[in-house]
XYZ file of C-alpha atoms in Angstrom:
624
model
C -42.645 26.741 0.991
C -41.320 29.552 -1.187
C -43.447 31.400 -3.735
C -42.034 29.559 -6.753
C -43.004 26.204 -5.319
C -46.417 27.470 -4.191
C -47.152 28.693 -7.719
C -46.464 25.265 -9.210
C -47.817 23.182 -6.345
C -49.730 20.816 -8.613
C -46.611 19.517 -10.347
C -45.063 16.426 -8.658
C -42.019 16.677 -10.939
C -41.343 20.246 -9.871
C -41.624 19.274 -6.207
C -39.281 16.335 -6.826
C -36.668 18.545 -8.451
C -36.909 21.745 -6.441
C -37.391 20.231 -2.971
C -35.722 16.826 -3.127
C -33.090 17.437 -5.799
C -33.963 14.461 -8.019
C -34.618 14.561 -11.744
C -36.791 11.480 -12.130
C -39.071 9.257 -10.111
C -37.943 5.653 -9.864
C -39.666 2.289 -9.752
C -43.396 2.890 -9.160
C -43.214 6.156 -7.229
C -44.942 8.225 -9.886
C -47.809 5.728 -10.207
C -48.395 5.817 -6.456
C -48.325 9.620 -6.358
C -50.830 9.883 -9.223
C -53.119 7.446 -7.399
C -53.026 9.501 -4.198
C -53.483 12.822 -6.011
C -56.515 11.253 -7.672
C -58.012 10.768 -4.203
C -57.719 6.971 -4.110
C -56.384 4.730 -1.344
C -53.146 2.827 -1.879
C -51.097 0.035 -0.327
C -47.393 0.350 -1.143
C -44.991 -2.554 -0.625
C -41.519 -1.407 -1.626
C -38.129 -2.423 -0.232
C -36.094 -0.362 2.193
C -34.167 2.279 0.291
C -36.621 2.473 -2.615
C -37.968 5.877 -1.627
C -41.349 4.967 -0.118
C -41.482 8.220 1.847
C -41.602 10.259 -1.373
C -44.861 8.474 -2.210
C -46.622 10.574 0.446
C -44.224 13.498 0.894
C -44.531 14.658 -2.719
C -48.373 14.557 -2.721
C -48.327 16.352 0.636
C -46.533 19.270 -1.025
C -48.716 19.157 -4.124
C -52.010 19.461 -2.244
C -53.193 22.237 0.074
C -53.909 21.162 3.613
C -52.279 18.871 6.160
C -50.804 15.403 5.625
C -50.885 13.215 8.739
C -48.201 10.515 8.913
C -48.533 7.729 11.476
C -45.067 6.410 12.307
C -44.096 3.866 14.984
C -40.933 5.361 16.476
C -39.965 8.768 17.790
C -36.479 8.460 16.275
C -37.942 7.772 12.830
C -40.263 10.756 13.082
C -37.495 13.063 14.237
C -35.099 11.969 11.478
C -37.705 12.458 8.776
C -38.800 15.836 10.132
C -35.151 16.968 10.343
C -34.583 15.889 6.740
C -37.718 17.692 5.525
C -36.864 20.872 7.405
C -33.389 20.795 5.857
C -35.199 20.971 2.517
C -37.393 23.888 3.579
C -40.545 21.894 4.269
C -42.840 22.854 7.168
C -42.924 19.549 9.066
C -43.599 18.757 12.714
C -43.958 15.721 14.950
C -45.683 14.960 18.229
C -44.120 12.308 20.452
C -44.237 11.179 24.051
C -40.652 12.350 24.689
C -41.632 15.959 24.050
C -42.612 18.259 26.887
C -46.229 19.366 27.119
C -45.149 22.876 26.167
C -43.424 21.578 23.028
C -46.480 19.537 22.061
C -48.700 22.586 22.563
C -46.360 24.597 20.324
C -46.736 22.010 17.554
C -50.518 21.985 17.970
C -50.640 25.782 17.659
C -48.543 25.686 14.467
C -50.821 23.055 12.957
C -53.891 25.099 13.860
C -52.493 28.143 12.050
C -52.331 26.091 8.851
C -48.570 26.513 8.395
C -47.655 22.848 8.865
C -47.598 20.683 5.738
C -46.735 17.303 7.308
C -47.492 16.179 10.857
C -45.881 12.960 12.131
C -47.562 11.211 15.063
C -47.224 7.857 16.834
C -50.064 5.301 16.665
C -50.523 5.638 20.430
C -50.976 9.415 20.079
C -53.873 8.859 17.672
C -55.969 7.577 20.568
C -54.993 10.199 23.148
C -56.964 13.235 24.286
C -59.578 13.299 21.558
C -56.952 13.525 18.849
C -59.153 12.112 16.013
C -61.831 14.701 16.783
C -59.193 17.452 16.783
C -57.910 16.265 13.396
C -61.440 16.334 11.995
C -61.442 20.114 12.484
C -58.236 20.492 10.485
C -57.992 20.515 6.703
C -56.486 17.031 6.299
C -55.706 16.166 2.686
C -53.899 12.805 3.148
C -53.355 10.087 5.759
C -50.163 8.010 5.521
C -49.639 4.872 7.630
C -45.921 4.066 7.594
C -44.489 0.647 8.600
C -47.956 -0.831 8.045
C -46.688 -4.386 8.594
C -46.922 -3.590 12.334
C -50.568 -4.641 12.005
C -49.594 -8.327 11.569
C -49.522 -10.031 14.972
C -47.217 -12.799 13.730
C -44.430 -10.325 12.930
C -41.545 -9.045 15.073
C -42.863 -5.468 15.000
C -46.508 -6.072 15.979
C -48.084 -2.947 17.492
C -51.680 -3.456 18.738
C -52.572 0.198 18.136
C -51.964 -0.250 14.404
C -54.907 -2.636 14.153
C -57.198 0.164 15.403
C -56.095 2.917 13.030
C -59.234 2.561 10.938
C -60.596 5.219 13.334
C -58.775 7.747 11.136
C -60.823 6.595 8.173
C -64.002 7.030 10.234
C -63.050 10.548 11.361
C -61.591 11.672 7.994
C -63.696 9.848 5.377
C -62.806 12.174 2.475
C -59.023 12.015 2.837
C -57.240 9.308 0.844
C -55.192 6.858 2.905
C -51.866 5.346 1.880
C -50.308 2.436 3.799
C -46.614 1.686 3.283
C -44.277 -1.138 4.266
C -41.022 -2.694 3.097
C -42.236 -6.287 3.270
C -45.644 -7.936 3.217
C -46.703 -11.209 1.667
C -50.182 -11.671 0.189
C -51.757 -12.648 3.526
C -50.254 -9.615 5.286
C -51.390 -7.280 2.502
C -54.963 -8.514 2.813
C -54.739 -8.149 6.588
C -53.543 -4.533 6.278
C -56.310 -3.621 3.845
C -58.956 -5.147 6.086
C -57.705 -3.618 9.356
C -57.271 -0.109 7.955
C -60.546 -0.294 6.046
C -58.857 0.843 2.848
C -61.396 1.554 0.098
C -60.699 -0.473 -3.049
C -56.999 0.393 -2.746
C -54.539 0.199 -5.572
C -51.798 -2.212 -4.491
C -48.253 -1.368 -5.593
C -45.560 -3.988 -5.110
C -42.064 -2.935 -6.125
C -39.047 -5.095 -6.839
C -37.268 -6.425 -3.768
C -33.986 -6.651 -5.639
C -31.279 -4.638 -3.860
C -28.353 -4.939 -6.293
C -25.870 -3.021 -4.131
C -26.017 -5.495 -1.208
C -23.636 -8.456 -1.103
C -25.237 -11.382 0.764
C -23.161 -13.934 2.647
C -23.952 -16.811 5.003
C -21.112 -18.332 6.997
C -20.906 -20.928 9.761
C -20.851 -19.435 13.228
C -17.281 -20.088 14.237
C -14.493 -17.650 15.023
C -17.377 -15.219 15.367
C -15.658 -12.232 16.934
C -12.718 -12.362 14.517
C -15.140 -12.463 11.595
C -17.084 -9.492 12.935
C -13.863 -7.519 13.366
C -12.821 -8.385 9.811
C -16.076 -6.909 8.526
C -15.695 -3.757 10.635
C -12.089 -3.368 9.460
C -13.321 -3.557 5.872
C -15.318 -0.379 6.496
C -13.137 1.656 8.913
C -14.938 4.483 10.722
C -18.117 3.761 8.753
C -21.548 2.799 10.011
C -22.707 -0.757 10.647
C -25.397 -2.668 12.541
C -24.979 -6.026 14.287
C -28.178 -7.874 15.228
C -28.296 -10.324 18.132
C -31.109 -12.419 19.599
C -30.610 -11.382 23.219
C -29.998 -8.196 25.175
C -27.140 -9.852 27.033
C -25.358 -10.730 23.780
C -25.789 -7.168 22.525
C -24.309 -5.689 25.695
C -21.327 -8.054 25.830
C -20.424 -7.716 22.158
C -20.729 -3.915 22.225
C -18.526 -3.774 25.314
C -15.885 -5.989 23.703
C -15.850 -3.883 20.546
C -15.573 -0.698 22.594
C -12.660 -2.182 24.525
C -10.979 -2.780 21.150
C -11.310 0.868 20.221
C -14.454 0.613 18.077
C -17.068 3.311 18.617
C -19.808 0.822 19.465
C -22.928 0.846 21.627
C -25.678 -1.610 22.523
C -29.358 -0.959 21.820
C -32.273 -3.015 23.136
C -35.695 -2.700 24.770
C -34.205 -3.129 28.245
C -32.652 0.333 28.105
C -34.621 3.342 29.260
C -36.125 5.620 26.626
C -33.588 8.421 27.128
C -30.641 6.039 26.673
C -32.153 4.486 23.546
C -32.831 7.924 22.103
C -29.298 9.139 22.873
C -27.688 6.062 21.307
C -29.864 6.269 18.208
C -28.990 9.954 17.891
C -25.253 9.265 18.255
C -25.452 6.611 15.539
C -27.444 8.885 13.231
C -24.884 11.667 13.679
C -21.951 9.317 13.018
C -20.549 9.664 16.537
C -21.158 5.942 17.119
C -19.982 3.743 14.256
C -21.446 0.352 15.211
C -24.755 -0.409 16.914
C -25.125 -3.901 18.422
C -28.842 -4.432 18.785
C -31.805 -6.692 19.185
C -34.792 -6.307 16.853
C -35.740 -3.289 19.016
C -33.375 -1.353 16.720
C -35.487 -1.906 13.663
C -38.060 0.469 12.336
C -36.912 4.025 12.107
C -33.390 3.484 10.820
C -33.424 6.295 8.297
C -29.620 6.490 8.001
C -28.619 6.094 4.348
C -24.893 5.368 4.763
C -24.943 2.099 6.750
C -22.238 0.051 5.046
C -22.798 -3.361 6.626
C -25.332 -5.402 8.573
C -24.251 -8.514 10.473
C -26.639 -11.094 11.906
C -24.766 -12.492 14.885
C -27.692 -14.908 15.333
C -30.198 -16.489 12.951
C -33.166 -14.176 12.211
C -36.722 -15.377 12.825
C -38.090 -14.866 9.324
C -37.108 -13.910 5.790
C -39.177 -10.748 6.203
C -37.107 -9.761 9.255
C -33.875 -10.665 7.493
C -34.801 -8.651 4.427
C -35.841 -5.584 6.420
C -32.766 -5.712 8.644
C -30.264 -6.216 5.822
C -32.132 -3.527 3.898
C -30.940 -0.958 6.420
C -27.578 -1.142 4.674
C -26.859 0.864 1.561
C -29.979 3.001 1.388
C -27.853 5.528 -0.495
C -27.392 2.968 -3.282
C -23.695 2.521 -2.578
C -22.054 -0.934 -2.162
C -22.556 -2.637 1.195
C -22.440 -6.070 2.844
C -24.877 -8.349 4.675
C -23.329 -11.194 6.673
C -25.376 -13.894 8.431
C -23.581 -16.172 10.889
C -25.479 -19.461 10.867
C -25.666 -22.189 13.488
C -28.110 -24.999 14.095
C -27.989 -24.182 17.793
C -29.589 -20.802 17.052
C -32.289 -22.566 15.061
C -33.019 -24.908 17.962
C -33.276 -21.913 20.314
C -35.780 -20.236 18.027
C -37.806 -23.434 17.741
C -37.952 -23.563 21.542
C -39.357 -20.030 21.539
C -41.980 -21.035 18.987
C -42.936 -24.114 21.013
C -43.689 -21.830 23.971
C -46.114 -19.699 21.902
C -49.654 -20.120 23.254
C -51.435 -19.099 20.047
C -51.353 -22.133 17.737
C -51.935 -20.077 14.586
C -49.086 -17.703 15.426
C -46.790 -20.643 16.266
C -47.615 -22.312 12.955
C -46.847 -19.107 11.035
C -43.577 -18.556 12.931
C -42.490 -22.149 12.325
C -43.147 -21.749 8.607
C -41.150 -18.493 8.594
C -38.191 -20.107 10.347
C -38.211 -23.034 7.911
C -37.770 -20.508 5.087
C -34.768 -18.943 6.855
C -33.134 -22.353 7.323
C -33.683 -23.159 3.637
C -32.048 -19.847 2.699
C -29.033 -20.430 4.950
C -28.499 -24.010 3.758
C -29.088 -23.236 0.088
C -26.433 -24.276 -2.418
C -27.742 -21.930 -5.104
C -27.761 -18.150 -5.495
C -28.730 -16.380 -2.246
C -30.418 -13.529 -4.080
C -32.565 -15.935 -6.099
C -33.673 -17.637 -2.859
C -34.282 -14.336 -1.078
C -36.382 -12.842 -3.858
C -38.336 -16.065 -4.229
C -39.519 -15.562 -0.644
C -41.351 -12.491 -1.954
C -42.670 -14.186 -5.114
C -40.119 -12.420 -7.312
C -38.090 -14.299 -9.902
C -34.392 -13.745 -10.406
C -32.067 -15.505 -12.825
C -28.646 -16.219 -11.301
C -25.768 -15.644 -11.091
C -26.130 -12.390 -9.148
C -22.366 -11.767 -8.879
C -22.927 -10.485 -5.332
C -23.447 -13.402 -2.969
C -21.093 -16.009 -1.544
C -22.551 -18.790 -3.694
C -22.174 -16.933 -6.990
C -18.815 -15.341 -6.193
C -17.167 -18.477 -4.806
C -18.252 -21.242 -7.200
C -18.053 -24.654 -5.571
C -16.670 -27.732 -7.269
C -18.919 -30.758 -7.432
C -18.254 -34.500 -7.374
C -20.215 -37.647 -8.110
C -21.871 -38.234 -4.737
C -24.200 -41.017 -5.869
C -22.779 -43.629 -3.483
C -22.883 -41.267 -0.480
C -26.446 -40.290 -1.376
C -27.524 -43.927 -1.813
C -26.240 -44.721 1.685
C -28.404 -41.922 3.102
C -31.448 -42.886 1.030
C -31.097 -46.535 1.987
C -30.943 -45.746 5.707
C -34.077 -43.619 5.413
C -35.944 -46.236 3.348
C -34.995 -49.125 5.642
C -36.390 -47.218 8.650
C -39.667 -46.490 6.789
C -39.033 -42.737 6.656
C -39.802 -42.375 10.362
C -36.666 -40.663 11.697
C -34.716 -37.434 11.556
C -31.149 -36.460 10.719
C -29.476 -37.500 13.988
C -30.907 -41.013 13.912
C -29.928 -41.527 10.261
C -26.383 -40.364 11.047
C -26.276 -42.802 14.008
C -27.086 -45.602 11.562
C -24.562 -44.515 8.935
C -21.696 -44.089 11.408
C -22.507 -47.207 13.422
C -22.981 -45.253 16.641
C -22.915 -47.300 19.841
C -25.936 -45.298 21.040
C -28.065 -46.368 18.050
C -31.293 -48.236 18.681
C -30.850 -52.023 18.932
C -33.122 -52.688 15.964
C -31.116 -50.270 13.823
C -27.910 -52.170 14.488
C -29.401 -55.069 12.519
C -29.844 -53.012 9.336
C -27.561 -53.648 6.336
C -26.755 -49.941 6.219
C -25.591 -49.818 9.830
C -22.015 -48.507 9.904
C -21.621 -48.216 6.107
C -20.453 -44.614 6.547
C -18.268 -44.925 9.624
C -15.196 -43.613 7.753
C -16.980 -40.282 7.245
C -17.427 -37.855 10.138
C -20.809 -37.007 11.589
C -20.261 -33.367 10.619
C -19.702 -34.378 7.013
C -22.775 -36.632 6.958
C -24.897 -33.831 8.360
C -23.620 -31.491 5.642
C -24.376 -34.086 2.953
C -27.923 -34.583 4.226
C -28.495 -30.825 4.460
C -27.395 -30.415 0.849
C -29.627 -33.289 -0.243
C -32.511 -31.417 1.375
C -31.482 -28.170 -0.308
C -31.311 -29.893 -3.697
C -34.762 -31.432 -3.277
C -33.769 -35.096 -2.863
C -35.045 -35.099 0.709
C -37.774 -33.252 2.540
C -37.668 -32.453 6.231
C -41.061 -32.217 7.900
C -42.017 -29.349 10.205
C -42.535 -29.616 13.941
C -40.431 -30.208 17.030
C -39.148 -33.568 15.723
C -38.767 -33.299 11.926
C -38.328 -36.527 9.952
C -36.695 -37.127 6.567
C -38.772 -38.142 3.556
C -37.553 -39.360 0.153
C -38.493 -37.608 -3.066
C -39.048 -39.399 -6.375
C -35.585 -38.221 -7.483
C -34.081 -39.831 -4.380
C -35.796 -43.140 -5.134
C -34.499 -43.022 -8.731
C -30.952 -42.448 -7.461
C -31.314 -45.178 -4.834
C -32.147 -47.732 -7.550
C -29.423 -46.570 -9.927
C -31.686 -44.737 -12.388
C -29.851 -41.422 -11.937
C -26.716 -39.940 -10.392
C -26.292 -37.300 -7.681
C -23.786 -34.461 -7.682
C -22.898 -32.549 -4.517
C -20.314 -29.939 -3.652
C -16.891 -31.120 -2.549
C -17.252 -29.082 0.627
C -20.812 -28.412 1.715
C -19.817 -26.159 4.602
C -19.347 -22.484 3.806
C -15.707 -21.483 4.002
C -14.782 -18.466 6.077
C -13.114 -15.729 4.038
C -9.376 -15.184 4.211
C -9.518 -11.601 5.431
C -11.614 -8.487 4.925
C -10.905 -8.150 1.213
C -13.576 -10.774 0.566
C -16.202 -8.187 1.372
C -15.150 -5.990 -1.517
C -17.351 -7.671 -4.143
C -19.917 -4.942 -4.151
C -17.482 -2.474 -5.647
C -16.116 -4.913 -8.237
C -18.944 -7.064 -9.553
C -21.389 -5.907 -12.168
C -25.011 -6.934 -11.907
C -25.092 -7.415 -8.166
C -23.398 -4.143 -7.308
C -24.958 -1.756 -9.802
C -26.853 1.097 -8.168
C -29.969 2.697 -9.615
C -29.525 6.391 -10.323
C -31.466 9.267 -11.833
C -30.492 10.889 -15.104
C -28.115 13.176 -13.243
C -24.404 12.440 -13.288
C -24.015 8.902 -11.955
C -22.212 8.019 -8.772
C -20.134 4.904 -9.376
C -20.259 3.497 -5.865
C -16.483 3.370 -5.488
C -14.257 5.359 -3.162
C -12.708 8.587 -4.574
C -10.507 7.543 -7.472
C -7.557 9.902 -6.868
C -5.770 11.338 -3.807
C -7.101 14.767 -4.765
C -10.683 13.491 -4.792
C -10.157 11.703 -1.481
C -8.786 14.900 0.082
C -11.721 16.968 -1.187
C -14.180 14.307 0.006
C -12.751 14.573 3.548
C -12.926 18.385 3.429
C -16.570 18.146 2.403
C -17.266 15.661 5.183
C -15.785 18.123 7.677
C -17.978 20.888 6.262
C -21.003 18.609 6.595
C -20.176 17.900 10.248
C -19.981 21.647 10.928
C -23.283 22.352 9.170
C -24.987 19.445 10.948
C -23.751 20.660 14.320
C -25.105 24.166 13.644
C -28.462 22.731 12.520
C -28.549 20.244 15.429
C -29.422 17.527 12.898
C -27.934 14.223 11.689
C -25.229 14.741 9.082
C -27.004 12.660 6.435
C -29.962 15.082 6.459
C -27.589 17.826 5.298
C -25.793 16.037 2.436
C -25.470 12.302 1.802
C -22.197 10.440 1.247
C -23.286 9.827 -2.346
C -23.649 13.569 -2.879
C -20.229 14.260 -1.333
C -18.623 11.646 -3.591
C -20.212 13.243 -6.628
C -19.058 16.688 -5.544
C -15.505 15.378 -5.133
C -15.531 13.932 -8.657
C -17.351 16.696 -10.536
C -15.998 19.699 -8.586
C -18.779 22.119 -9.650
C -17.728 25.784 -9.877
C -21.093 27.543 -10.167
C -24.589 27.310 -8.741
C -25.808 26.045 -12.115
C -23.254 23.223 -12.074
C -24.138 22.512 -8.453
C -27.802 22.062 -9.400
C -26.792 19.105 -11.591
C -25.435 17.208 -8.583
C -27.636 14.414 -7.230
C -29.522 15.530 -4.095
C -29.194 19.319 -4.472
C -32.600 21.003 -4.556
C -33.287 24.733 -4.445
C -33.339 24.962 -0.656
C -30.082 23.064 -0.178
C -28.364 25.152 -2.828
C -29.562 28.290 -1.073
C -28.496 27.030 2.376
C -25.264 25.175 1.644
C -24.237 25.997 -1.908
C -21.934 28.918 -1.094
C -20.083 26.926 1.582
C -19.681 23.903 -0.709
C -18.313 25.986 -3.588
C -15.932 27.728 -1.188
C -14.508 24.413 0.079
C -14.034 23.160 -3.492
C -12.260 26.384 -4.438
C -10.002 26.238 -1.352
C -9.104 22.627 -2.133
C -8.043 23.619 -5.649
C -5.837 26.415 -4.368
C -4.174 24.369 -1.610
């Protein structure tokens, strides 16, 4: 750190401004930092893109000594270290991909006391007497990132995380902060217990990501729909999640054949290939990554413009984390989930094969929540936030439900037919059997063919009946039990409607309509509440593309400068200057260092390193 920063090391606000280029803390960042500087433990649950890393990076630069950050992926550590170094911070990481000589170099730098932040993997904590070595260092803070890895019922379970309390035993005086993007109450308690946090302050931020547009569509015409999304964001970054490695490989190959810079990423690839593909994506050389959940933690790229779920995710927590990898820069972005009941059946088969009954029960409950979200007929954002015990009042103006209002009709007679079939079979059967009865299927059970409701809905297709029943479940008239063979149960409202005490309204088309071209994904730049980004008191970035040809031209010149600077620094482009910063530069066109300091993201180090080049490009653009 330079002398000016060293002299004011106890001021978090000065560190925030001079190192990170921000004027104000947001959400609960300042509360967390004060807690840590006070020497207390903390558990931080804040959504992706909310700035969790500042909650330990700022204290690390306020306090003398070493901050140790446990992080699950080499790529994540490298990206964060690159970003910190670009800001003039002495940061290092130790990972298995490094040579022994490189690891020894890092150890020597730490031992000299020059390193401010040291990133390590959880596995490294238990290697070669590492805790004992740390005990001899002046450790001021321990940060456990991606702390949800402790929960064995999650996608990202890492056994080593459950043993990290050894750091508390070896470093009893250092405060410990655990951070994650998602954790329900049970997972929070589990984290606290496993890490042996001492009376921690628990900080839970809002999970509302207003810049993300959420959509759920039926899984048909899948490749065309994916291409429409990619074409909406030409030459920009996106992630497509699939359930299987084979699907990831095939889809990436097809996209590449169509001229898209795409690559597959999954656990079946060797470490060098995974690292190279992650690096290419981070640098913007690859535009689209088609991945399994292996491409999860460690996505520190702020300018991902879209996330597509090619298959149904396993839990709302997974869905939230994966969609949250879009728009970390606060700019408009899209999240598209392609839904099919076949995917749900596949996932239920996986759960049925789980040997641990408690884990299977938790996974089944998580999948039920995903199905309810996908089949919801009300605001997606309201449903998503409710999964994290957060209330939201619709409309959000940035989901398919709110932006494409659906017309309703009096569906009382249709509903009564369904309710009657369920009642006459003593609420002992599931959707398929009830549809067999309504449509008068030849394959129906003999005893069902004697019912008065048998065949009363034969003029309506099975697909339509299934959609009606799904909406009745979503609206609370019916309940579907859990398990391998769920059955339908009537609610009190359903019984009232069955006996004519109330009416039922449903949508005229309960299936989600596919959009008529890529323009449908433009809501985020046009709709108010759902698309509004949170900014500091600096000049706001609107979230739109450059407004004039001159701004667009300057933006491209600045992007070219950024590529050159990133190549020289051997670092991802976003660690040099973010897209949001380039957009603001193109609009404001600062002429002096003082004006440059008012631009979002420009701290003292970045002004010193890149300011002259940026001002030169702006001046050249004006004269051309």
